Short mmCIF file of C-alpha atoms and ligand atoms in Angstrom, two decimals:
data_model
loop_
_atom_site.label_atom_id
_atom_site.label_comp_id
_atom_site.label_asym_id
_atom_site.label_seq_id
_atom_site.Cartn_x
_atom_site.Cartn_y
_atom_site.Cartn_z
CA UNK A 21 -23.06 -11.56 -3.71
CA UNK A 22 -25.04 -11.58 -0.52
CA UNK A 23 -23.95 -8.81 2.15
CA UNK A 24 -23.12 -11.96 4.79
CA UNK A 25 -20.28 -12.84 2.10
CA UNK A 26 -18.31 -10.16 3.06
CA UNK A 27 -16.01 -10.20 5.68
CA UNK A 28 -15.17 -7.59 8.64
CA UNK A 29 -11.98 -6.05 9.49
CA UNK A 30 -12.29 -4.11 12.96
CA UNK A 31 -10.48 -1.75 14.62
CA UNK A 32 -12.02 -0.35 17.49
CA UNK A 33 -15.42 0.91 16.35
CA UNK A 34 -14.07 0.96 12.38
CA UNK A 35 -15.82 -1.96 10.46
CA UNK A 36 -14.07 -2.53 6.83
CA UNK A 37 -15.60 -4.61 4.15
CA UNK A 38 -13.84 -6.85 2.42
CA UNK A 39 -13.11 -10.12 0.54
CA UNK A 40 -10.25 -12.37 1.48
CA UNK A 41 -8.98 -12.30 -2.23
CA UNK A 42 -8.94 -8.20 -2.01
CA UNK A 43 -6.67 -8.64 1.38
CA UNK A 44 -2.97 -7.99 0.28
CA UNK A 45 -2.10 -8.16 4.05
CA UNK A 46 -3.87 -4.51 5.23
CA UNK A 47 -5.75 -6.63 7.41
CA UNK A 48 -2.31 -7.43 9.33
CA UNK A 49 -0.16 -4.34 8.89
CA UNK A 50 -2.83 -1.30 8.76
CA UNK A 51 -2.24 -1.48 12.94
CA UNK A 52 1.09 -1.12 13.07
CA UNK A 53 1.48 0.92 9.89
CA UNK A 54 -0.87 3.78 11.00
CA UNK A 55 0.70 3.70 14.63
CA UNK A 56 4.28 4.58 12.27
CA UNK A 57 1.93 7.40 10.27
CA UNK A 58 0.75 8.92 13.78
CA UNK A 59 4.20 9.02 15.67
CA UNK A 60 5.60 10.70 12.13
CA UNK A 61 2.85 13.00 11.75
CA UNK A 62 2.83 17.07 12.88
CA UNK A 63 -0.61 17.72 11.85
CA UNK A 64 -3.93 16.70 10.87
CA UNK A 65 -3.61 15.64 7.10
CA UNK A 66 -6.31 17.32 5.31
CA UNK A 67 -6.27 15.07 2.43
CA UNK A 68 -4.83 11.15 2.50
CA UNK A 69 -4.72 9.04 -0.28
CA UNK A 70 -4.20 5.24 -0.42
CA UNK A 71 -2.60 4.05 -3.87
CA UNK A 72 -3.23 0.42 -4.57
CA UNK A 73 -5.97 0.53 -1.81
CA UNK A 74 -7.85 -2.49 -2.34
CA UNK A 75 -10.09 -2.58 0.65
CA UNK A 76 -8.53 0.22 2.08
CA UNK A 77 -7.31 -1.17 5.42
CA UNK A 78 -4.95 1.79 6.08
CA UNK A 79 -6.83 4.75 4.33
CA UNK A 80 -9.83 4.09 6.52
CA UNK A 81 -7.82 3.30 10.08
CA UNK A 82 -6.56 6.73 9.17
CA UNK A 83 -9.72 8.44 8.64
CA UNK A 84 -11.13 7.02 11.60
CA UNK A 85 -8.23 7.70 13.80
CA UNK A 86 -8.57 11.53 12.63
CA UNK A 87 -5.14 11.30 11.17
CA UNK A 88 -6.53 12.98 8.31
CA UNK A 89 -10.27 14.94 7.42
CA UNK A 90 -10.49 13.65 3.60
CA UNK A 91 -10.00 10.20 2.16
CA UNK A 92 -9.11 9.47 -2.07
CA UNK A 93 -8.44 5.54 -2.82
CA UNK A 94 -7.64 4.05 -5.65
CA UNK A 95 -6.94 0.65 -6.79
CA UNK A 96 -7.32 -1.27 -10.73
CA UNK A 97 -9.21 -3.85 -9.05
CA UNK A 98 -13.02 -3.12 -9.68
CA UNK A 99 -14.24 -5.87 -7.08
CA UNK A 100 -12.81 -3.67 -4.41
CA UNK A 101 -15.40 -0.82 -5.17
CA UNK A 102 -18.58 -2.74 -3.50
CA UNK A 103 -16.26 -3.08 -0.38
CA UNK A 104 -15.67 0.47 -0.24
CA UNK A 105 -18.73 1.65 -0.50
CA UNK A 106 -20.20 -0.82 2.18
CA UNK A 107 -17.25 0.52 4.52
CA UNK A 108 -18.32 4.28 3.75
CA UNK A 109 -22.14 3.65 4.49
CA UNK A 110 -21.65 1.49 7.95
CA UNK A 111 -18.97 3.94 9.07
CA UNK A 112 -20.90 7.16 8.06
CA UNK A 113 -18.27 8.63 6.32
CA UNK A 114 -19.86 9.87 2.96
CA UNK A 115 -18.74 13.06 1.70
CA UNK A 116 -15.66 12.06 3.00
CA UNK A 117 -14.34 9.45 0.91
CA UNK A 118 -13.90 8.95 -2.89
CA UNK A 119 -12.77 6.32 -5.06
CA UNK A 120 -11.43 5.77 -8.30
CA UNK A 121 -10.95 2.44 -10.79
CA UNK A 122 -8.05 2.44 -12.71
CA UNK A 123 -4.25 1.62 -13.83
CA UNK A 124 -2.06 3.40 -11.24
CA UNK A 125 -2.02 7.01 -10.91
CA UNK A 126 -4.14 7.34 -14.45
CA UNK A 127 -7.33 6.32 -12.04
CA UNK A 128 -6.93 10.27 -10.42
CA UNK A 129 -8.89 12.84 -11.78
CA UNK A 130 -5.85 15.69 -12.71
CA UNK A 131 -6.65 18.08 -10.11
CA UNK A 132 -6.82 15.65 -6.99
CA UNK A 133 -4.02 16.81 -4.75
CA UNK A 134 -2.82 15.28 -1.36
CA UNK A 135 -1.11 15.91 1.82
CA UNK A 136 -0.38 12.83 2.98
CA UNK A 137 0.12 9.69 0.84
CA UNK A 138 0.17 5.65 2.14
CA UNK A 139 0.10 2.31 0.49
CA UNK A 140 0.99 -1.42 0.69
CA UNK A 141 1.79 -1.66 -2.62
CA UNK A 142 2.71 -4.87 -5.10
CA UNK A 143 5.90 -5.57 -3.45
CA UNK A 144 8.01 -8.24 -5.38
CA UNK A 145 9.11 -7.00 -8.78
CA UNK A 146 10.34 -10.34 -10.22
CA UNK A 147 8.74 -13.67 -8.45
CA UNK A 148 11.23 -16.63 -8.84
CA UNK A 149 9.52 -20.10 -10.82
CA UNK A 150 11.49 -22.19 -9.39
CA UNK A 151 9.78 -20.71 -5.51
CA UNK A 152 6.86 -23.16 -4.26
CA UNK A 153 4.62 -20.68 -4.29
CA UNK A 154 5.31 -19.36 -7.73
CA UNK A 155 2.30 -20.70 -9.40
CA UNK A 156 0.09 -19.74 -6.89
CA UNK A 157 0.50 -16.00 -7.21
CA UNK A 158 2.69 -15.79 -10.40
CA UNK A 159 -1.25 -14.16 -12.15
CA UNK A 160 -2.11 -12.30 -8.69
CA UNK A 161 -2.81 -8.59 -8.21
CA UNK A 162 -1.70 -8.53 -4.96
CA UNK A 163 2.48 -8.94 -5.00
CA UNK A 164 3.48 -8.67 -8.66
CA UNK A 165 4.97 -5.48 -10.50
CA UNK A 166 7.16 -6.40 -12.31
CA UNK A 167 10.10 -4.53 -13.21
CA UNK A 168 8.76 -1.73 -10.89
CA UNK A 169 6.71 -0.20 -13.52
CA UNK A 170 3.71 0.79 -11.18
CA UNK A 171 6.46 1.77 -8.40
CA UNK A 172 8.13 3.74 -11.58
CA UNK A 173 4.65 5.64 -12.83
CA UNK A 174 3.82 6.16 -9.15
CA UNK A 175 7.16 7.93 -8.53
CA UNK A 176 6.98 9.96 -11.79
CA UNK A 177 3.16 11.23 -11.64
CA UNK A 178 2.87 11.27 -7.67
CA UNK A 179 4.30 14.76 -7.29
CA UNK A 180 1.70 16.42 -9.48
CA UNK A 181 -0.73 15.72 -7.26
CA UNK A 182 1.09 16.50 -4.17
CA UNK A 183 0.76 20.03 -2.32
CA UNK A 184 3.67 21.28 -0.42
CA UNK A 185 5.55 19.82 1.79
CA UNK A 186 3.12 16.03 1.54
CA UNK A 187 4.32 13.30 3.07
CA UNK A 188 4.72 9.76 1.54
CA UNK A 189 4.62 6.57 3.44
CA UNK A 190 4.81 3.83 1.56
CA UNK A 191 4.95 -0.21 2.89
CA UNK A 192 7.58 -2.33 1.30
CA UNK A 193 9.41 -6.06 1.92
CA UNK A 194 12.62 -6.57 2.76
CA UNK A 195 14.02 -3.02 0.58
CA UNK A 196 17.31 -3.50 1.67
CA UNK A 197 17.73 -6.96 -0.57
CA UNK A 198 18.12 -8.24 -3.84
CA UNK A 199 16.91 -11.54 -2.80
CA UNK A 200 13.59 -12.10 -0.42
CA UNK A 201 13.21 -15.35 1.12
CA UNK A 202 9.79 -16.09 1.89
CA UNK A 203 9.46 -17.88 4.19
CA UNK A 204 13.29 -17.74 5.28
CA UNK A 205 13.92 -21.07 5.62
CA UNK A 206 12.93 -21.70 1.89
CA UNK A 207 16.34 -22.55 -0.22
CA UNK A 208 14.25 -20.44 -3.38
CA UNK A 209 14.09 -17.02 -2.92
CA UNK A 210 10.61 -15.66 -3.88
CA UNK A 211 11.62 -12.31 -5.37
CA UNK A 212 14.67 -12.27 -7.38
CA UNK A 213 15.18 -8.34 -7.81
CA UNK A 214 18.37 -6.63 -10.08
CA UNK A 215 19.47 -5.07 -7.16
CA UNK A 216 18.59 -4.34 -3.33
CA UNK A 217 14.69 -2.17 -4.14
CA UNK A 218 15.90 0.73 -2.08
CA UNK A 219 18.63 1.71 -4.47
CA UNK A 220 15.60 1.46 -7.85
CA UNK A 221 13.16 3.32 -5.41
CA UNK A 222 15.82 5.98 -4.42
CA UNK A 223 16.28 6.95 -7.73
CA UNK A 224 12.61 7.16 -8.82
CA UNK A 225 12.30 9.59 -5.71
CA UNK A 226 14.97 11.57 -6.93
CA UNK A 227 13.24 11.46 -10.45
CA UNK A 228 9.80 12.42 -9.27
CA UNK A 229 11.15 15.95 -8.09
CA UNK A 230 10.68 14.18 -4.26
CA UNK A 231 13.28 14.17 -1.51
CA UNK A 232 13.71 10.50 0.37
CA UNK A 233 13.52 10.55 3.79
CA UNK A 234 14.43 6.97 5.23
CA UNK A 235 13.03 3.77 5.71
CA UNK A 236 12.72 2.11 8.75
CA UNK A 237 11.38 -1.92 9.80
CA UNK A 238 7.99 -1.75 11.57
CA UNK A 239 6.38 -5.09 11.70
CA UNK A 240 8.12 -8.47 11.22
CA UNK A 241 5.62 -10.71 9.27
CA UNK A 242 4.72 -14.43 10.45
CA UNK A 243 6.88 -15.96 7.50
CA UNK A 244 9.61 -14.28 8.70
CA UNK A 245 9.75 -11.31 5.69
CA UNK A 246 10.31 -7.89 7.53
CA UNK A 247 8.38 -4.91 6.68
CA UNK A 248 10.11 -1.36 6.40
CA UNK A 249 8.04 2.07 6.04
CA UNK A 250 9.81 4.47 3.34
CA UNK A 251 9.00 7.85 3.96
CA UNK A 252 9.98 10.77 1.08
CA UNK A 253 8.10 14.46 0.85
CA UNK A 254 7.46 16.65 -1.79
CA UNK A 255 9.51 20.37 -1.61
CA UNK A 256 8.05 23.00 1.06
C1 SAM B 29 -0.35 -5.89 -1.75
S1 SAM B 29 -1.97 -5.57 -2.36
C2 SAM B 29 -2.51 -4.44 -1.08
C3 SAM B 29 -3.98 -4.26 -1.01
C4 SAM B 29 -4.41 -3.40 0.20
N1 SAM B 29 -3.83 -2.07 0.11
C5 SAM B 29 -3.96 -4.06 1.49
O1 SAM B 29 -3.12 -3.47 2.18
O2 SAM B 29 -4.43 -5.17 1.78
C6 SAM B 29 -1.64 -4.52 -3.73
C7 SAM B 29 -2.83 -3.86 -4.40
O3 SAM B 29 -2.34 -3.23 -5.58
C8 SAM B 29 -3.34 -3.29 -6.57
N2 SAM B 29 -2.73 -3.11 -7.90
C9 SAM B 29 -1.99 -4.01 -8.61
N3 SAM B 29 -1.66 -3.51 -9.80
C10 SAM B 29 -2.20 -2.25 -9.87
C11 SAM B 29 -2.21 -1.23 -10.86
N4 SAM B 29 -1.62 -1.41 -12.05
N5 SAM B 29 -2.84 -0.07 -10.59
C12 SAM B 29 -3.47 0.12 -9.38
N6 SAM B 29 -3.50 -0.82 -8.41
C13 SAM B 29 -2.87 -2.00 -8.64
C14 SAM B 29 -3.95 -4.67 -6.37
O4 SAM B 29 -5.23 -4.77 -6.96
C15 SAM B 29 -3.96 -4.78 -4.84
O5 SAM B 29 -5.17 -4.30 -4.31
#
């Protein structure tokens, strides 16, 4: 693939590389997202880390925005790797940023630890077939984990690499319900969950050794879905 078949995400003087099929909606929320990380925040984070980064939208607003000195990504999609590395050379961030290919946390080498951690995660854990849009995303990357299980593994590994007192930030849909309707005037809902999330992700919190914080809306999407930021920490 020629470099002109790569798109451009900018924020101020940040370029990011990226390929529309690698955009899981960073391109919309990393704004608004790392304006919530920066009100939160009490210090420069000396290490950040973006799970299911893709293009890393958020991770490298952060970086830029001197929210943090260090960047680790990681994502299972290899595609997203040639984006990356574009955004690292055009930004001149090397030496600051390092990726890694691979199933959920298993993609970390065992002694990367972090101070702050962000991500837009798969958000829908059981997409309806009877939802118009089932077919078009029921084999897609981007929303589906089903039952939870990367939410799960995330929650149970996360803490090892965590140092004291690391802050989480993680992007989710609509927590508070068992049923998302996407848009909301569609009669199907699109994610038919067990239960409302929060109550599943509360308890993997708990389980991880982590202490939840809250979670609270910041940004309403065009289709109507609203988007909350929940926040946990690891033990001082
Ligand atoms: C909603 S998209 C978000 C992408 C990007 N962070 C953004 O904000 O646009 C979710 C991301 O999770 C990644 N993902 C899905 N399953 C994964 C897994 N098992 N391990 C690691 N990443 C995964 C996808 O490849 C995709 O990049």
């Amino acid at each position: 693939m020629e470099r002109s078949d790569y798109a451009v995400w900018r924020h101020r003087d940040l370029r990011v590389f990226y390929r529309p099929e690698l955009d899981g909606g960073g391109s919309t929320i990393a704004g608004p997202f790392v304006q919530f990380v920066r009100r939160r925040a009490t210090r420069t984070y000396r290490v950040a880390y973006e799970w299911c980064a893709g293009p890393a939208f958020i991770g490298f607003t952060l970086l830029a925005e001197g929210v943090c000195d260090q960047l680790c990504l990681s994502d299972v999609n290899p595609a997203a790797g040639d984006c990356l590395a574009r955004t690292v050379d055009a930004n001149g961030f090397s030496g600051r940023v390092s990726w890694y290919t691979g199933d959920n946390l298993d993609a970390l080498p065992g002694d990367a630890r972090f101070d702050l951690v962000v991500a837009n995660p798969p958000n829908f854990s059981a997409l309806n077939p009877r939802h118009p849009r089932y077919e078009l995303y029921r084999d897609d990357l981007r929303p589906n984990d089903p039952d939870w299980r990367l939410h799960r593994g995330f929650y149970a590994g996360i803490g090892a690499h965590l140092r004291a007192g690391a802050v989480l930030h993680i992007s989710e849909v609509e927590p508070h319900r068992d049923r998302v309707f996407i848009p909301r005037s569609e009669a199907e809902p699109y994610d038919v969950r067990p239960r409302p999330a929060i109550d599943d992700f509360v308890d993997m919190i708990a389980a991880g050794g982590l202490r939840y914080v809250d979670s609270v809306p910041y940004f309403a999407g065009a289709d109507g879905a609203e988007l909350f930021v929940m926040t946990s920490r690891s033990p001082s």
